[in-house]
Short mmCIF file of C-alpha atoms and ligand atoms in Angstrom, two decimals:
data_model
loop_
_atom_site.label_atom_id
_atom_site.label_comp_id
_atom_site.label_asym_id
_atom_site.label_seq_id
_atom_site.Cartn_x
_atom_site.Cartn_y
_atom_site.Cartn_z
CA MET A 856 0.00 0.00 0.00
CA SER A 857 1.31 3.46 -0.92
CA ILE A 858 1.69 6.49 1.35
CA SER A 859 -1.24 8.57 2.52
CA CYS A 860 -1.78 11.72 0.43
CA ASP A 861 -4.23 14.22 -1.03
CA ILE A 862 -4.62 14.00 -4.80
CA LEU A 863 -5.99 17.24 -6.21
CA VAL A 864 -7.13 17.07 -9.82
CA PHE A 865 -7.36 20.51 -11.44
CA GLY A 866 -9.74 20.09 -14.37
CA GLY A 867 -11.58 17.35 -12.46
CA THR A 868 -14.68 17.53 -14.69
CA GLY A 869 -12.72 17.32 -17.94
CA ASP A 870 -12.29 14.47 -20.37
CA LEU A 871 -8.86 13.42 -19.17
CA ALA A 872 -9.91 13.33 -15.50
CA LEU A 873 -13.15 11.42 -16.06
CA HIS A 874 -11.97 9.17 -18.86
CA LYS A 875 -8.49 8.26 -17.64
CA LEU A 876 -7.51 9.48 -14.17
CA LEU A 877 -10.54 8.44 -12.12
CA PRO A 878 -10.77 4.96 -13.69
CA ALA A 879 -7.04 4.52 -12.99
CA LEU A 880 -7.51 5.62 -9.36
CA TYR A 881 -10.51 3.29 -9.07
CA HIS A 882 -8.34 0.36 -10.20
CA LEU A 883 -5.59 1.33 -7.72
CA HIS A 884 -8.19 1.49 -4.96
CA ARG A 885 -9.65 -1.86 -5.98
CA GLY A 886 -6.21 -3.43 -5.99
CA GLY A 887 -5.58 -2.13 -2.42
CA ARG A 888 -2.81 0.18 -3.63
CA LEU A 889 -4.13 3.43 -2.19
CA HIS A 890 -3.58 4.21 1.48
CA THR A 891 -6.84 4.12 3.42
CA ALA A 892 -6.40 7.83 4.29
CA THR A 893 -5.75 8.98 0.71
CA ARG A 894 -8.30 11.52 -0.51
CA ILE A 895 -9.11 12.69 -4.02
CA LEU A 896 -10.37 16.22 -4.60
CA ALA A 897 -11.59 17.23 -8.06
CA LEU A 898 -11.40 20.94 -8.85
CA ALA A 899 -13.09 22.94 -11.62
CA ARG A 900 -15.25 26.04 -12.00
CA GLY A 901 -18.66 24.36 -12.33
CA ASN A 902 -20.93 24.21 -9.30
CA HIS A 903 -21.41 20.59 -8.34
CA SER A 904 -22.27 19.14 -4.98
CA ARG A 905 -20.11 16.29 -3.72
CA GLU A 906 -22.94 13.85 -4.51
CA ALA A 907 -23.47 15.22 -8.01
CA TYR A 908 -19.75 14.90 -8.76
CA GLN A 909 -19.64 11.36 -7.41
CA ALA A 910 -22.61 10.46 -9.63
CA LEU A 911 -20.86 11.97 -12.68
CA ALA A 912 -17.64 10.12 -11.85
CA GLU A 913 -19.53 6.85 -11.35
CA ARG A 914 -21.22 7.16 -14.74
CA ARG A 915 -17.93 7.76 -16.49
CA CYS A 916 -16.03 5.05 -14.58
CA ARG A 917 -18.75 2.47 -15.23
CA ALA A 918 -18.46 3.18 -18.94
CA GLN A 919 -14.69 2.97 -18.85
CA VAL A 920 -13.91 0.08 -16.50
CA ALA A 921 -14.47 -3.52 -17.66
CA ARG A 922 -17.72 -4.93 -16.24
CA SER A 923 -15.91 -7.72 -14.49
CA ASP A 924 -13.79 -5.15 -12.60
CA PHE A 925 -16.62 -2.86 -11.52
CA ASP A 926 -18.85 -3.63 -8.54
CA ASP A 927 -21.07 -1.40 -6.43
CA ALA A 928 -19.45 -2.11 -3.08
CA THR A 929 -15.98 -1.25 -4.38
CA TRP A 930 -17.34 1.86 -6.04
CA ARG A 931 -19.00 3.01 -2.77
CA SER A 932 -15.78 2.61 -0.83
CA PHE A 933 -13.85 4.42 -3.58
CA ALA A 934 -16.42 7.25 -3.67
CA GLU A 935 -15.82 7.89 0.03
CA ARG A 936 -12.40 9.22 -0.96
CA LEU A 937 -13.86 11.44 -3.63
CA ASP A 938 -14.88 15.07 -3.20
CA TYR A 939 -15.36 18.18 -5.34
CA PHE A 940 -14.37 21.80 -4.82
CA ALA A 941 -15.55 24.61 -7.13
CA MET A 942 -12.85 27.17 -7.85
CA ASP A 943 -11.37 29.20 -10.67
CA ALA A 944 -7.72 28.21 -10.96
CA SER A 945 -6.84 31.55 -12.57
CA GLN A 946 -7.95 33.41 -9.42
CA SER A 947 -5.46 33.75 -6.58
CA ALA A 948 -8.20 34.29 -3.98
CA ASP A 949 -9.68 30.88 -4.69
CA PHE A 950 -6.45 29.24 -3.53
CA GLY A 951 -6.92 30.86 -0.11
CA ARG A 952 -10.31 29.11 0.09
CA LEU A 953 -8.69 25.88 -1.10
CA GLY A 954 -6.05 26.13 1.63
CA LYS A 955 -8.75 26.44 4.28
CA ARG A 956 -10.55 23.47 2.84
CA LEU A 957 -7.41 21.33 2.93
CA GLY A 958 -6.43 22.35 6.44
CA ASP A 959 -2.87 22.93 7.34
CA ASP A 960 -0.98 19.76 7.70
CA ALA A 961 2.50 20.57 6.37
CA GLU A 962 3.56 16.93 6.69
CA ARG A 963 0.89 15.62 4.34
CA VAL A 964 1.92 14.72 0.79
CA ARG A 965 -0.12 16.64 -1.78
CA VAL A 966 -0.22 15.71 -5.44
CA TYR A 967 -1.46 18.51 -7.71
CA TYR A 968 -2.47 16.99 -11.03
CA LEU A 969 -2.93 19.70 -13.68
CA ALA A 970 -5.47 18.15 -16.06
CA THR A 971 -6.23 21.57 -17.55
CA ALA A 972 -5.06 23.43 -20.63
CA PRO A 973 -1.35 24.37 -20.28
CA ASP A 974 -2.14 28.10 -20.27
CA LEU A 975 -3.24 27.65 -16.63
CA PHE A 976 -0.03 25.91 -15.47
CA GLU A 977 1.95 29.03 -14.61
CA ALA A 978 -0.93 30.67 -12.73
CA ILE A 979 -1.71 27.51 -10.75
CA ALA A 980 1.92 27.05 -9.63
CA SER A 981 2.25 30.67 -8.60
CA HIS A 982 -1.10 30.74 -6.74
CA LEU A 983 -0.18 27.54 -4.90
CA ARG A 984 3.05 29.19 -3.72
CA ILE A 985 1.33 32.39 -2.61
CA ALA A 986 -1.30 30.39 -0.71
CA GLY A 987 1.44 28.42 1.07
CA LEU A 988 0.32 25.17 -0.58
CA ALA A 989 3.57 24.29 -2.35
CA GLY A 990 5.62 23.08 0.63
CA ALA A 991 8.36 20.44 0.52
CA LYS A 992 5.83 17.59 0.49
CA ALA A 993 3.91 18.89 -2.54
CA ARG A 994 4.28 17.41 -6.04
CA ILE A 995 2.97 18.70 -9.32
CA VAL A 996 1.96 16.64 -12.36
CA LEU A 997 1.89 18.32 -15.77
CA GLU A 998 0.13 16.88 -18.79
CA LYS A 999 1.63 17.03 -22.22
CA PRO A 1000 2.06 19.00 -24.38
CA ILE A 1001 4.22 21.30 -22.25
CA GLY A 1002 3.74 24.50 -24.29
CA HIS A 1003 3.52 24.75 -28.07
CA SER A 1004 7.16 25.66 -28.85
CA LEU A 1005 10.57 25.74 -27.22
CA GLU A 1006 10.02 29.28 -26.02
CA SER A 1007 6.65 28.59 -24.41
CA ALA A 1008 7.91 25.33 -22.88
CA ARG A 1009 10.84 27.19 -21.35
CA ALA A 1010 8.50 29.79 -19.89
CA ILE A 1011 6.26 27.10 -18.35
CA ASN A 1012 9.23 25.14 -17.02
CA ALA A 1013 10.76 28.28 -15.51
CA ALA A 1014 7.50 29.26 -13.82
CA ILE A 1015 7.00 25.76 -12.43
CA GLY A 1016 10.67 25.55 -11.44
CA ALA A 1017 10.35 28.78 -9.46
CA VAL A 1018 7.87 27.00 -7.18
CA PHE A 1019 8.72 23.27 -7.30
CA ASP A 1020 12.22 21.83 -7.51
CA GLU A 1021 12.71 19.40 -10.41
CA SER A 1022 12.45 16.28 -8.23
CA ARG A 1023 8.85 17.25 -7.43
CA VAL A 1024 7.78 17.95 -11.02
CA PHE A 1025 6.21 15.01 -12.89
CA ARG A 1026 5.80 15.69 -16.62
CA ILE A 1027 3.61 12.86 -17.73
CA ASP A 1028 3.82 11.06 -21.06
CA HIS A 1029 1.36 8.21 -20.75
CA TYR A 1030 3.23 6.16 -23.38
CA LEU A 1031 5.99 5.62 -20.80
CA GLY A 1032 3.41 4.01 -18.52
CA LYS A 1033 2.44 1.37 -21.08
CA GLU A 1034 3.62 -2.12 -20.16
CA THR A 1035 5.08 -2.91 -23.57
CA VAL A 1036 7.03 0.33 -23.61
CA GLN A 1037 8.67 -0.67 -20.36
CA ASN A 1038 9.14 -4.12 -21.83
CA LEU A 1039 11.21 -2.52 -24.54
CA MET A 1040 13.76 -1.66 -21.87
CA ALA A 1041 13.58 -5.19 -20.50
CA LEU A 1042 14.04 -6.63 -23.98
CA ARG A 1043 17.07 -4.47 -24.69
CA PHE A 1044 18.80 -4.41 -21.33
CA ALA A 1045 17.92 -7.74 -19.72
CA ASN A 1046 18.72 -9.95 -22.71
CA ALA A 1047 22.25 -10.34 -24.01
CA LEU A 1048 20.99 -11.43 -27.41
CA PHE A 1049 20.13 -8.10 -28.98
CA GLU A 1050 22.86 -5.72 -27.84
CA PRO A 1051 25.58 -6.79 -30.31
CA VAL A 1052 23.26 -6.27 -33.31
CA TRP A 1053 21.46 -3.18 -31.97
CA ARG A 1054 23.41 -0.68 -34.07
CA ALA A 1055 24.01 0.78 -37.50
CA GLY A 1056 26.11 -2.13 -38.78
CA HIS A 1057 23.15 -4.55 -38.44
CA ILE A 1058 20.01 -2.44 -38.54
CA ASP A 1059 18.74 -1.06 -41.84
CA HIS A 1060 16.07 1.22 -40.40
CA VAL A 1061 13.52 1.60 -37.61
CA GLN A 1062 9.81 2.40 -37.94
CA ILE A 1063 7.75 3.84 -35.11
CA SER A 1064 4.05 4.06 -35.91
CA VAL A 1065 1.08 5.21 -33.86
CA CYS A 1066 -1.97 4.96 -36.11
CA GLU A 1067 -5.43 5.76 -34.82
CA THR A 1068 -8.93 5.26 -36.21
CA LEU A 1069 -10.32 7.98 -33.91
CA GLY A 1070 -10.72 11.52 -35.16
CA VAL A 1071 -10.30 14.59 -32.94
CA GLU A 1072 -13.53 13.73 -31.04
CA ASN A 1073 -14.51 16.65 -28.81
CA ARG A 1074 -11.00 18.11 -28.62
CA GLY A 1075 -11.14 20.18 -31.81
CA ALA A 1076 -10.37 23.51 -30.10
CA TYR A 1077 -7.13 22.17 -28.63
CA TYR A 1078 -6.15 19.97 -31.56
CA ASP A 1079 -6.59 22.61 -34.23
CA GLN A 1080 -3.94 24.70 -32.47
CA ALA A 1081 -1.65 21.72 -31.87
CA GLY A 1082 -1.77 19.26 -34.79
CA ALA A 1083 -0.20 15.81 -34.87
CA MET A 1084 3.36 17.13 -34.60
CA ARG A 1085 2.82 18.78 -31.23
CA ASP A 1086 0.19 16.33 -29.99
CA MET A 1087 2.06 13.09 -30.71
CA ILE A 1088 5.53 13.37 -32.28
CA GLN A 1089 6.97 15.92 -29.83
CA ASN A 1090 6.23 13.62 -26.91
CA HIS A 1091 5.05 10.03 -27.41
CA LEU A 1092 6.93 9.15 -30.59
CA LEU A 1093 10.16 10.86 -29.57
CA GLN A 1094 10.01 9.08 -26.22
CA LEU A 1095 9.67 5.74 -28.03
CA LEU A 1096 12.59 6.68 -30.27
CA CYS A 1097 14.68 7.44 -27.18
CA LEU A 1098 13.94 4.04 -25.65
CA VAL A 1099 14.89 2.26 -28.86
CA ALA A 1100 18.07 4.26 -29.38
CA MET A 1101 19.49 5.13 -25.96
CA GLU A 1102 22.56 3.54 -24.41
CA ALA A 1103 22.06 1.27 -21.39
CA PRO A 1104 21.69 3.48 -18.30
CA VAL A 1105 24.06 2.67 -15.45
CA ARG A 1106 21.13 2.18 -13.09
CA PHE A 1107 17.37 1.97 -13.49
CA ASP A 1108 16.67 5.25 -11.78
CA ALA A 1109 15.27 8.60 -12.81
CA GLU A 1110 18.52 10.45 -13.40
CA ALA A 1111 20.40 7.66 -15.16
CA VAL A 1112 17.54 6.79 -17.54
CA ARG A 1113 16.76 10.40 -18.36
CA ASN A 1114 20.44 11.28 -18.90
CA GLU A 1115 20.58 8.67 -21.65
CA LYS A 1116 17.32 9.76 -23.25
CA VAL A 1117 18.34 13.38 -23.42
CA LYS A 1118 21.59 12.46 -25.20
CA ILE A 1119 19.53 10.93 -28.01
CA LEU A 1120 17.25 13.96 -28.30
CA GLU A 1121 20.28 16.21 -28.50
CA ALA A 1122 21.84 14.01 -31.20
CA LEU A 1123 18.81 14.24 -33.52
CA LYS A 1124 19.93 15.67 -36.84
CA PRO A 1125 18.16 18.99 -37.44
CA ILE A 1126 15.53 19.09 -40.20
CA CYS A 1127 15.34 22.69 -41.38
CA GLY A 1128 14.26 24.77 -44.34
CA LEU A 1129 13.80 22.79 -47.55
CA ASP A 1130 14.69 19.51 -45.79
CA VAL A 1131 11.06 19.38 -44.73
CA ARG A 1132 10.06 18.55 -48.32
CA ASP A 1133 12.22 15.43 -48.43
CA LYS A 1134 12.06 14.28 -44.85
CA THR A 1135 8.52 14.98 -43.68
CA VAL A 1136 4.95 14.40 -44.81
CA ARG A 1137 1.89 16.23 -43.47
CA GLY A 1138 -1.63 15.02 -44.06
CA GLN A 1139 -5.19 15.98 -43.13
CA TYR A 1140 -8.15 13.62 -43.30
CA THR A 1141 -11.11 14.23 -45.54
CA ALA A 1142 -14.51 12.51 -45.30
CA GLY A 1143 -14.49 8.73 -45.45
CA LYS A 1144 -15.59 5.56 -43.69
CA ILE A 1145 -14.33 4.06 -40.45
CA GLY A 1146 -15.71 0.63 -39.55
CA GLY A 1147 -18.43 1.06 -42.20
CA GLN A 1148 -19.59 4.41 -40.73
CA GLU A 1149 -19.38 7.69 -42.65
CA VAL A 1150 -17.20 10.23 -40.84
CA PRO A 1151 -16.74 13.92 -41.70
CA ALA A 1152 -13.63 15.67 -42.96
CA TYR A 1153 -11.35 17.18 -40.31
CA TYR A 1154 -12.33 20.74 -41.23
CA PHE A 1155 -15.98 19.93 -40.47
CA GLU A 1156 -15.20 18.65 -36.97
CA LYS A 1157 -16.56 20.62 -34.00
CA ASN A 1158 -14.44 23.68 -33.05
CA VAL A 1159 -12.14 23.26 -36.04
CA ASP A 1160 -11.56 26.12 -38.46
CA ASN A 1161 -13.22 25.43 -41.86
CA ASP A 1162 -10.05 26.52 -43.61
CA SER A 1163 -7.72 24.75 -41.16
CA ASP A 1164 -4.31 23.67 -42.38
CA THR A 1165 -3.53 21.73 -39.19
CA GLU A 1166 -2.03 18.30 -39.84
CA THR A 1167 -3.80 15.19 -38.56
CA LEU A 1168 -1.02 12.96 -39.86
CA VAL A 1169 2.75 13.35 -39.84
CA ALA A 1170 5.63 11.22 -40.95
CA VAL A 1171 9.25 12.17 -40.40
CA GLN A 1172 12.52 10.59 -41.40
CA ALA A 1173 14.67 11.23 -38.34
CA GLU A 1174 18.37 10.47 -37.97
CA ILE A 1175 20.56 10.28 -34.91
CA ASP A 1176 24.03 11.67 -35.30
CA ASN A 1177 25.98 9.43 -32.97
CA TRP A 1178 28.35 6.49 -33.16
CA ARG A 1179 25.70 3.79 -32.78
CA TRP A 1180 23.11 5.13 -35.18
CA ALA A 1181 24.81 7.23 -37.86
CA GLY A 1182 23.07 6.64 -41.21
CA VAL A 1183 20.11 4.63 -39.83
CA PRO A 1184 16.76 6.30 -40.62
CA PHE A 1185 14.13 6.28 -37.89
CA TYR A 1186 10.78 6.69 -39.64
CA LEU A 1187 8.13 8.14 -37.35
CA ARG A 1188 4.49 8.11 -38.38
CA THR A 1189 1.28 9.04 -36.62
CA GLY A 1190 -2.17 9.90 -37.84
CA LYS A 1191 -5.84 10.05 -36.99
CA ARG A 1192 -8.69 8.39 -38.92
CA LEU A 1193 -6.44 5.77 -40.48
CA ALA A 1194 -7.55 2.32 -41.61
CA ARG A 1195 -6.59 0.56 -38.38
CA LYS A 1196 -5.49 1.31 -34.84
CA THR A 1197 -2.01 0.15 -34.13
CA SER A 1198 1.05 1.32 -32.22
CA GLU A 1199 4.24 -0.51 -33.01
CA ILE A 1200 7.99 -0.37 -33.38
CA LEU A 1201 9.66 -2.25 -36.18
CA ILE A 1202 13.37 -2.96 -36.18
CA GLN A 1203 14.36 -3.92 -39.71
CA PHE A 1204 17.68 -5.74 -39.76
CA LYS A 1205 20.02 -5.80 -42.75
CA PRO A 1206 20.02 -8.86 -45.02
CA VAL A 1207 22.63 -11.60 -44.59
CA PRO A 1208 25.86 -10.68 -46.39
CA HIS A 1209 25.72 -13.69 -48.72
CA HIS A 1210 22.51 -15.44 -49.86
CA LEU A 1211 23.31 -19.16 -49.71
CA PHE A 1212 19.74 -20.23 -50.46
CA GLY A 1213 18.68 -17.71 -53.05
CA ASN A 1214 16.89 -14.55 -52.01
CA GLY A 1215 15.78 -14.54 -48.39
CA GLU A 1216 14.16 -11.78 -46.39
CA ALA A 1217 16.05 -9.88 -43.73
CA ASN A 1218 15.07 -10.42 -40.08
CA ARG A 1219 12.67 -8.01 -38.44
CA LEU A 1220 11.65 -7.51 -34.85
CA LEU A 1221 8.16 -6.16 -34.31
CA ILE A 1222 7.21 -4.73 -30.94
CA ARG A 1223 3.48 -4.17 -30.89
CA LEU A 1224 2.13 -1.89 -28.16
CA GLN A 1225 -1.50 -1.78 -29.27
CA PRO A 1226 -4.08 -3.21 -29.77
CA GLU A 1227 -2.39 -6.37 -28.47
CA GLU A 1228 0.96 -6.46 -26.69
CA ARG A 1229 3.34 -8.74 -28.48
CA ILE A 1230 6.91 -9.08 -29.55
CA SER A 1231 7.62 -11.06 -32.69
CA LEU A 1232 10.83 -11.86 -34.41
CA GLN A 1233 10.66 -12.80 -38.06
CA LEU A 1234 13.19 -15.45 -39.00
CA MET A 1235 13.84 -17.36 -42.21
CA ALA A 1236 13.08 -21.11 -42.02
CA LYS A 1237 13.14 -23.99 -44.46
CA ASN A 1238 9.88 -25.11 -45.99
CA PRO A 1239 9.26 -28.81 -45.20
CA GLY A 1240 10.11 -31.23 -48.02
CA LYS A 1241 12.70 -31.47 -50.71
CA GLY A 1242 15.02 -28.59 -51.55
CA MET A 1243 16.03 -25.50 -49.59
CA HIS A 1244 13.03 -23.27 -50.07
CA LEU A 1245 12.93 -20.65 -47.37
CA GLN A 1246 10.03 -18.77 -45.95
CA PRO A 1247 9.69 -16.14 -43.20
CA VAL A 1248 8.18 -17.46 -39.93
CA GLU A 1249 7.37 -15.67 -36.69
CA LEU A 1250 8.75 -16.31 -33.24
CA ASP A 1251 5.83 -14.77 -31.46
CA LEU A 1252 5.41 -13.75 -27.82
CA ASN A 1253 1.98 -12.54 -26.75
CA LEU A 1254 2.61 -10.79 -23.45
CA ALA A 1255 -0.93 -11.25 -22.14
CA ASP A 1256 -0.67 -15.04 -22.65
CA ALA A 1257 2.86 -15.18 -21.27
CA PHE A 1258 1.62 -13.72 -17.99
CA ASN A 1259 -1.50 -15.89 -17.71
CA LYS A 1260 -3.85 -13.21 -18.96
CA GLN A 1261 -3.33 -11.11 -15.82
CA ARG A 1262 -5.14 -7.79 -16.15
CA ARG A 1263 -2.76 -5.35 -17.82
CA TRP A 1264 -2.44 -2.10 -15.92
CA ASP A 1265 -3.51 1.03 -17.72
CA ALA A 1266 -0.61 3.47 -18.18
CA TYR A 1267 -2.18 6.04 -15.85
CA GLU A 1268 -2.43 3.52 -13.00
CA ARG A 1269 1.28 2.85 -13.07
CA LEU A 1270 2.18 6.51 -13.46
CA LEU A 1271 -0.15 7.78 -10.73
CA LEU A 1272 1.30 5.25 -8.32
CA ASP A 1273 4.81 6.40 -9.27
CA VAL A 1274 3.85 10.02 -8.53
CA ILE A 1275 2.46 9.04 -5.12
CA GLU A 1276 5.68 7.15 -4.40
CA GLY A 1277 7.83 10.00 -5.74
CA ASP A 1278 9.51 7.95 -8.50
CA SER A 1279 10.11 10.06 -11.62
CA THR A 1280 11.93 7.47 -13.75
CA LEU A 1281 9.02 7.25 -16.20
CA PHE A 1282 8.45 11.00 -16.42
CA MET A 1283 10.07 13.59 -18.66
CA ARG A 1284 12.72 15.85 -17.24
CA ARG A 1285 12.78 19.54 -18.13
CA ASP A 1286 15.80 19.26 -20.45
CA GLU A 1287 14.20 16.35 -22.34
CA VAL A 1288 11.07 18.34 -23.10
CA GLU A 1289 13.11 21.32 -24.22
CA ALA A 1290 15.47 19.20 -26.37
CA ALA A 1291 12.42 17.68 -28.08
CA TRP A 1292 11.01 21.13 -28.87
CA HIS A 1293 14.44 22.25 -30.09
CA TRP A 1294 14.22 19.58 -32.80
CA ILE A 1295 10.50 20.06 -33.55
CA ASP A 1296 10.36 23.86 -33.89
CA PRO A 1297 12.48 24.12 -37.10
CA ILE A 1298 10.30 21.48 -38.79
CA ILE A 1299 7.15 23.47 -38.07
CA GLU A 1300 8.92 26.66 -39.22
CA GLY A 1301 10.04 24.86 -42.41
CA TRP A 1302 6.39 23.95 -43.14
CA GLN A 1303 5.38 27.56 -42.66
CA GLN A 1304 8.25 29.01 -44.74
CA HIS A 1305 7.74 26.64 -47.64
CA TYR A 1306 3.99 26.63 -47.45
CA GLN A 1307 3.90 22.89 -46.89
CA ARG A 1308 0.12 22.39 -46.69
CA PRO A 1309 -1.15 19.02 -45.44
CA ARG A 1310 -1.93 16.46 -48.14
CA PRO A 1311 -5.53 15.23 -48.06
CA TYR A 1312 -6.23 11.57 -47.28
CA ALA A 1313 -9.60 9.85 -46.99
CA ALA A 1314 -10.64 8.79 -43.49
CA GLY A 1315 -10.24 5.01 -43.28
CA SER A 1316 -7.33 4.92 -45.75
CA ASN A 1317 -3.61 4.34 -45.17
CA GLY A 1318 -2.83 8.04 -45.50
CA PRO A 1319 -1.72 10.16 -48.46
CA GLU A 1320 0.39 8.76 -51.28
CA GLN A 1321 3.37 10.82 -50.11
CA LEU A 1322 3.46 8.76 -46.92
CA GLN A 1323 4.35 5.69 -48.95
CA SER A 1324 6.86 7.50 -51.14
CA LEU A 1325 8.84 8.69 -48.11
CA LEU A 1326 10.02 5.07 -47.78
CA GLU A 1327 9.58 3.79 -51.33
CA ARG A 1328 12.20 6.15 -52.68
CA HIS A 1329 14.69 4.24 -50.51
CA ASP A 1330 13.25 0.84 -51.51
CA ARG A 1331 11.53 0.44 -48.17
CA ALA A 1332 7.90 0.08 -47.17
CA TRP A 1333 5.82 0.70 -44.06
CA ASN A 1334 4.79 -2.35 -42.12
CA GLU A 1335 1.03 -2.63 -42.81
N1 NDP B 279 -8.32 14.15 -22.93
C1 NDP B 279 -7.25 13.39 -23.07
O1 NDP B 279 -7.33 12.16 -23.31
C2 NDP B 279 -5.89 13.97 -22.91
C3 NDP B 279 -5.71 15.28 -22.52
N2 NDP B 279 -4.44 15.76 -22.35
C4 NDP B 279 -4.23 17.15 -21.89
O2 NDP B 279 -4.88 17.33 -20.65
C5 NDP B 279 -5.39 18.63 -20.54
C6 NDP B 279 -6.90 18.56 -20.26
O3 NDP B 279 -7.53 17.94 -21.36
P1 NDP B 279 -9.08 17.55 -21.36
O4 NDP B 279 -9.47 16.89 -20.09
O5 NDP B 279 -9.31 16.84 -22.63
O6 NDP B 279 -9.78 19.01 -21.43
P2 NDP B 279 -11.29 19.38 -21.09
O7 NDP B 279 -11.58 20.63 -21.85
O8 NDP B 279 -12.21 18.22 -21.25
O9 NDP B 279 -11.26 19.73 -19.53
C7 NDP B 279 -10.74 20.91 -19.00
C8 NDP B 279 -11.01 20.94 -17.51
O10 NDP B 279 -10.43 22.12 -16.96
C9 NDP B 279 -11.42 22.82 -16.21
N3 NDP B 279 -11.08 24.26 -16.24
C10 NDP B 279 -10.96 25.05 -17.33
N4 NDP B 279 -10.65 26.30 -16.95
C11 NDP B 279 -10.55 26.28 -15.60
C12 NDP B 279 -10.26 27.26 -14.62
N5 NDP B 279 -9.99 28.55 -14.94
N6 NDP B 279 -10.24 26.89 -13.33
C13 NDP B 279 -10.50 25.60 -12.97
N7 NDP B 279 -10.78 24.65 -13.85
C14 NDP B 279 -10.82 24.97 -15.15
C15 NDP B 279 -12.73 22.49 -16.91
O11 NDP B 279 -13.87 22.65 -16.08
P3 NDP B 279 -14.68 24.05 -15.98
O12 NDP B 279 -14.82 24.59 -17.37
O13 NDP B 279 -15.95 23.68 -15.32
O14 NDP B 279 -13.85 24.92 -15.12
C16 NDP B 279 -12.49 21.01 -17.16
O15 NDP B 279 -12.70 20.29 -15.97
C17 NDP B 279 -5.05 19.33 -21.84
O16 NDP B 279 -3.84 20.02 -21.69
C18 NDP B 279 -4.85 18.18 -22.82
O17 NDP B 279 -3.96 18.52 -23.86
C19 NDP B 279 -3.35 14.98 -22.52
C20 NDP B 279 -3.46 13.67 -22.90
C21 NDP B 279 -4.73 13.06 -23.18
O1 LIG B 280 -1.85 11.97 -25.87
C1 LIG B 280 -2.60 11.60 -26.76
O2 LIG B 280 -2.68 10.27 -26.99
C2 LIG B 280 -3.82 9.72 -27.64
C3 LIG B 280 -3.41 8.33 -28.08
O3 LIG B 280 -3.13 7.56 -26.94
P1 LIG B 280 -3.35 5.97 -26.95
O4 LIG B 280 -2.89 5.54 -25.60
O5 LIG B 280 -4.80 5.74 -27.20
O6 LIG B 280 -2.51 5.44 -28.06
C4 LIG B 280 -4.25 10.57 -28.82
O7 LIG B 280 -5.50 10.09 -29.31
C5 LIG B 280 -4.43 12.01 -28.38
O8 LIG B 280 -4.72 12.83 -29.52
C6 LIG B 280 -3.18 12.52 -27.72
O9 LIG B 280 -3.43 13.80 -27.14
#
């Protein structure tokens, strides 16, 4: 059981809080992982009574949690922890009221989870300090994206850093909480097999894909300002790239792991000016069909500008200028309203130096994060019967089966527990976030300078033609 604390969720009536955070806290409660004295306080401007908020939370958790994991008695005991406080987080005076509500127990651990738009982050940190609520036992959790550029990220980080020292700042990237993402570290650093071939001499290229069938749902106002580059590449995909490419940390702790990740981000070869034409693809979905249902074009989504040139798909050919990876392309791709939902990492090895048995295919290691968690290694094997006819076969590990179908933790469960326990290994450090923006900003500027408008692609398709040509021109193809 973890330590006793107050978890305060700013933006407690929002989509993230109701869809992800509360279900994760419910699971932690159900698994006996929350201290009996831990309380959860949701904060937002709307006027809700405690009972009304609990009813709202119950409705959303019921819809989110698997039926077999939800029962009324557990919900009632969870709801006892749950309360609501109406306040405007932009108003300093409201933090005085909050302080009174919390009482003054300087020894109590407080977790402030900012599930609001990032333009409130600076004000919330400063108001917490003024109200005397940011003492040594307080921690702050920031949702991605941290800002919309290097400059704005620096401003947010500086404002937060003026109130909370870095060890108490938890910049969340929920991809780092996914089991298979952590398994990537286990695969690389707990097995001797891969290390000797995990380098330029043996690897032809790497693909990192996060493809979604969802559109922007009800997040049009945010997404139209952000686009796929800021929403996904700047954080989730670059974090995956770091885990694939980093050197083995000397210890599995926050500083050692993050030191190695930041070295990779700093070694990313800049993509500037006209490079964007050769090394990136932007797309935007038009009307189409997903699962047999008609869906509208992006520019007809709620709260999206009718003339929007925001990208809903991006692909980038990244390169890492260091000894291990020089010359190996890392193809990153993410998009909404694509034909299928899948998140995966493909390591494409080079072919054997001499083909003894005619043409064979090169080995590939596929690490699938979603929808199922599996690791499969494609090897060449002999077809039964006469002659040496080879065929690719899969050595396939389904992680759910390997662990007796134990319930897989949702990323937010793992990460919330880490925050409560004060372990920031799976969170982004300030310099990582800034190094990522340092690489992203010139690409976005290049698009603006060279008027690189997004290419249209039909919802339910595999993306625009240019997505395929990014690889085809080097005789490669996306794993479909
Ligand atoms: N939704 C998701 O799955 C994900 C979201 N994120 C990030 O999390 C953040 C929140 O996203 P999301 O939940 O979708 O957003 P929503 O718009 O659904 O929720 C925003 C929340 O903030 C509250 N709020 C807004 N202004 C104030 C204020 N001045 N004082 C107090 N509360 C306020 C709103 O309530 P009220 O208006 O009543 O005050 C509401 O509870 C964003 O930065 C987003 O990028 C990150 C990853 C995934
Ligand atoms: O952070 C975000 O992630 C989701 C995708 O997350 P997943 O766990 O479902 O793969 C994405 O839909 C959203 O736009 C983005 O903000």
